[in-house]
Short mmCIF file of C-alpha atoms in Angstrom, two decimals:
data_model
loop_
_atom_site.label_atom_id
_atom_site.label_comp_id
_atom_site.label_asym_id
_atom_site.label_seq_id
_atom_site.Cartn_x
_atom_site.Cartn_y
_atom_site.Cartn_z
CA MET A 1 -6.31 25.74 5.52
CA TYR A 2 -10.02 25.99 5.17
CA ASN A 3 -10.83 22.80 7.03
CA VAL A 4 -8.52 23.76 9.89
CA ARG A 5 -10.27 27.10 10.23
CA LYS A 6 -13.68 25.65 10.21
CA ASN A 7 -12.68 23.06 12.81
CA ALA A 8 -11.38 25.85 15.19
CA GLU A 9 -14.68 27.84 14.43
CA ARG A 10 -16.81 24.91 15.35
CA ALA A 11 -14.77 24.04 18.45
CA CYS A 12 -15.18 27.45 20.08
CA ALA A 13 -18.45 28.21 18.41
CA SER A 14 -17.06 31.56 17.35
CA THR A 15 -15.56 33.44 14.44
CA ASP A 16 -13.27 35.42 16.75
CA LYS A 17 -9.82 34.40 15.71
CA ASN A 18 -8.32 35.20 19.16
CA GLN A 19 -10.67 32.46 20.63
CA TRP A 20 -9.28 30.00 18.09
CA LYS A 21 -5.77 30.06 19.50
CA GLY A 22 -6.46 27.30 22.01
CA HIS A 23 -7.93 25.05 19.18
CA GLY A 24 -5.14 24.43 16.73
CA PRO A 25 -4.46 21.17 14.87
CA MET A 26 -2.27 18.64 16.68
CA TRP A 27 0.24 18.52 13.89
CA MET A 28 1.01 22.23 14.01
CA ARG A 29 3.36 23.90 16.38
CA LYS A 30 1.55 26.18 18.87
CA GLU A 31 3.37 29.33 18.00
CA TYR A 32 2.60 28.78 14.24
CA TRP A 33 -1.04 28.37 14.95
CA THR A 34 -1.08 31.49 17.20
CA GLU A 35 0.48 33.51 14.51
CA LEU A 36 -1.89 32.23 11.84
CA CYS A 37 -4.75 33.25 14.03
CA ASP A 38 -3.37 36.71 14.31
CA ILE A 39 -2.96 36.92 10.54
CA TRP A 40 -6.54 35.67 9.91
CA GLY A 41 -7.88 38.30 12.33
CA ALA A 42 -6.12 41.15 10.63
CA GLY A 43 -7.81 43.37 8.08
CA LYS A 44 -5.07 42.72 5.58
CA TRP A 45 -5.89 38.99 5.41
CA ASN A 46 -9.56 39.59 4.95
CA GLU A 47 -8.70 42.12 2.25
CA ASN A 48 -6.54 39.51 0.41
CA SER A 49 -9.29 36.89 0.82
CA SER A 50 -11.66 39.22 -0.91
CA LYS A 51 -9.25 39.68 -3.74
CA VAL A 52 -8.79 35.82 -4.22
CA LYS A 53 -12.55 35.48 -4.47
CA GLN A 54 -12.51 38.16 -7.23
CA ASN A 55 -9.60 36.42 -9.01
CA ARG A 56 -11.50 33.15 -9.15
CA ALA A 57 -14.50 34.94 -10.65
CA ALA A 58 -12.20 36.80 -13.12
CA HIS A 59 -10.37 33.61 -14.26
CA PRO A 60 -13.10 30.84 -14.66
CA LYS A 61 -10.90 28.76 -16.94
CA ALA A 62 -8.16 28.21 -14.34
CA ASN A 63 -8.27 25.72 -11.56
CA VAL A 64 -7.67 27.68 -8.33
CA HIS A 65 -6.23 26.33 -5.07
CA THR A 66 -9.67 25.67 -3.53
CA SER A 67 -12.26 23.07 -4.43
CA GLY A 68 -14.87 23.08 -1.62
CA SER A 69 -14.41 20.97 1.45
CA VAL A 70 -12.37 18.34 -0.32
CA SER A 71 -8.86 19.28 -1.32
CA PHE A 72 -7.29 18.56 -4.63
CA ALA A 73 -4.82 16.31 -2.83
CA THR A 74 -7.57 14.30 -1.20
CA HIS A 75 -9.61 14.08 -4.42
CA LYS A 76 -6.57 13.02 -6.53
CA ALA A 77 -5.55 10.40 -3.92
CA ARG A 78 -9.06 8.86 -4.19
CA LEU A 79 -8.87 8.71 -7.87
CA LEU A 80 -5.32 7.32 -8.10
CA LYS A 81 -5.69 5.17 -4.97
CA ARG A 82 -2.25 6.39 -3.90
CA PRO A 83 -0.81 9.58 -2.44
CA PRO A 84 -0.40 12.08 -5.41
CA GLN A 85 2.84 13.45 -6.57
CA PHE A 86 3.08 17.17 -5.77
CA GLN A 87 3.69 17.84 -9.45
CA GLU A 88 0.30 16.24 -10.28
CA LEU A 89 -1.38 18.65 -7.79
CA PHE A 90 0.46 21.58 -9.25
CA ASP A 91 -0.67 20.63 -12.74
CA GLU A 92 -4.28 20.29 -11.40
CA THR A 93 -4.26 23.77 -10.14
CA HIS A 94 -2.06 25.48 -12.74
CA LYS A 95 -3.50 24.19 -16.02
CA LYS A 96 -6.40 25.69 -17.92
CA LYS A 97 -9.60 23.60 -17.44
CA GLY A 98 -10.00 21.04 -20.13
CA THR A 99 -6.59 21.68 -21.70
CA ASN A 100 -2.81 20.75 -21.19
CA ASP A 101 -1.91 24.34 -21.27
CA TYR A 102 -0.40 25.96 -18.17
CA ILE A 103 -2.17 29.27 -17.00
CA SER A 104 1.11 31.12 -17.24
CA GLU A 105 4.71 30.97 -18.77
CA LYS A 106 6.12 30.96 -15.20
CA ALA A 107 3.96 27.89 -14.19
CA ARG A 108 5.22 26.05 -17.31
CA LYS A 109 8.80 26.88 -16.70
CA VAL A 110 8.65 25.95 -12.96
CA ALA A 111 6.90 22.69 -13.77
CA GLU A 112 9.37 21.66 -16.54
CA SER A 113 12.37 22.63 -14.40
CA TYR A 114 11.06 20.63 -11.41
CA SER A 115 10.31 17.67 -13.57
CA ARG A 116 13.79 17.69 -14.97
CA GLY A 117 15.29 17.99 -11.53
CA MET A 118 13.18 14.97 -10.23
CA ASP A 119 14.27 12.81 -13.22
CA GLU A 120 17.89 13.69 -12.77
CA ARG A 121 17.84 12.94 -8.99
CA TYR A 122 15.54 9.85 -8.95
CA GLY A 123 15.28 8.43 -12.51
CA ASP A 124 11.98 7.05 -13.64
CA ASP A 125 8.60 8.03 -12.08
CA SER A 126 8.25 5.04 -9.89
CA GLN A 127 11.32 6.17 -7.83
CA HIS A 128 10.04 9.73 -7.27
CA PRO A 129 8.95 10.82 -3.70
CA GLU A 130 5.73 12.73 -3.39
CA LEU A 131 7.65 15.97 -3.14
CA ASP A 132 11.32 16.95 -2.98
CA PRO A 133 11.38 20.51 -1.35
CA ASP A 134 14.97 21.15 -2.34
CA ILE A 135 14.21 20.66 -6.06
CA TRP A 136 10.94 22.64 -5.80
CA VAL A 137 12.77 25.66 -4.29
CA ALA A 138 15.43 25.51 -6.86
CA ALA A 139 12.84 25.40 -9.76
CA SER A 140 10.37 27.96 -8.34
CA GLY A 141 12.89 30.35 -6.66
CA ALA A 142 13.39 31.45 -3.12
CA PRO A 143 10.22 32.40 -1.10
CA LYS A 144 9.13 36.08 -1.73
CA LYS A 145 7.44 37.96 1.02
CA GLY A 146 6.97 34.68 2.91
CA HIS A 147 5.20 33.08 0.00
CA VAL A 148 6.52 29.88 -1.78
CA TYR A 149 5.32 29.70 -5.42
CA GLY A 150 2.74 26.89 -5.82
CA PHE A 151 1.81 26.61 -2.13
CA GLY A 152 -0.64 29.37 -1.64
CA HIS A 153 -0.05 31.27 1.59
CA SER A 154 0.20 28.46 4.22
CA LEU A 155 2.37 29.69 6.99
CA GLY A 156 3.54 26.16 8.10
CA THR A 157 4.54 25.23 4.58
CA THR A 158 6.20 28.55 3.81
CA ARG A 159 8.32 28.43 6.89
CA LEU A 160 9.27 24.75 6.30
CA ILE A 161 10.14 25.38 2.73
CA SER A 162 11.89 28.63 3.47
CA SER A 163 14.36 26.66 5.65
CA CYS A 164 15.08 24.50 2.68
CA SER A 165 15.78 27.16 0.37
CA SER A 166 19.13 27.45 1.86
CA SER A 167 19.48 23.56 1.64
CA VAL A 168 19.95 24.01 -2.09
CA SER A 169 23.28 25.39 -1.50
CA HIS A 170 24.10 24.30 2.08
CA ALA A 171 22.66 20.76 2.03
CA THR A 172 20.59 21.12 5.22
CA SER A 173 17.37 19.27 5.81
CA PRO A 174 14.01 21.08 5.97
CA PHE A 175 13.04 18.62 8.81
CA THR A 176 16.01 19.65 11.10
CA THR A 177 16.53 22.56 13.37
CA PRO A 178 18.59 25.35 11.78
CA ALA A 179 21.97 25.95 13.27
CA SER A 180 22.30 28.78 15.75
CA PRO A 181 24.73 31.60 15.13
CA GLY A 182 28.17 30.12 15.76
CA GLY A 183 26.68 26.78 16.78
CA SER A 184 26.06 23.50 15.03
CA SER A 185 22.94 22.37 13.54
CA SER A 186 20.70 19.97 15.65
CA ALA A 187 19.36 16.83 14.30
CA ALA A 188 16.17 17.13 16.18
CA PRO A 189 13.23 17.17 13.77
CA THR A 190 11.08 20.21 13.91
CA MET A 191 8.27 18.54 11.81
CA THR A 192 7.69 14.98 10.79
CA LEU A 193 7.25 14.14 7.06
CA ASP A 194 3.54 13.25 7.91
CA MET A 195 3.03 16.67 9.29
CA PHE A 196 4.55 18.11 6.20
CA ARG A 197 2.35 16.09 3.94
CA ALA A 198 -0.66 17.29 6.02
CA ILE A 199 0.22 20.91 5.45
CA VAL A 200 0.76 20.37 1.78
CA ASN A 201 -2.66 18.81 1.55
CA GLU A 202 -4.16 21.67 3.41
CA THR A 203 -2.33 24.17 1.26
CA VAL A 204 -3.90 23.08 -1.97
CA SER A 205 -7.33 22.60 -0.38
#
């Protein structure tokens, strides 16, 4: 979300996150943006941000989730001349530089499980969508403390995929409004696929 934060900072000429609340991106729901601004303005987020910087310095062989002002997704799309598969982005950020080895056993197992799931559902690579949230949640596990493995800490993406963690067993869509207690689910989309892709791109930026 680096670019989104920078855009808000430029728009109101301030680093005060409370002032950013009226300058969110068009593709994000206002209440999500407001909550993000509250998170960014809290001491806990700044503490975590410092830890992330320390982790980057401590693990120079690993590609991390940031790569300057151009995200891995954007860079990969330019190289491939097509939208990248999410697994390609995951491999880019979870393999040791210059090798084909994953940075952890968990990363390897999740990637292999997701790849098998995609092959079973869609067949050969040419039929694969850019991302299947159901299969990803099944491979990586349910969100923990609001964090979906492989997606950093993007609130929009986390909430979207959290809704889909139940779809693994309940066959609901991550793009529809969840059913209210005792009621039926609504077919009205809460977020379009283009918005979802935008969040994914920002997540790995």
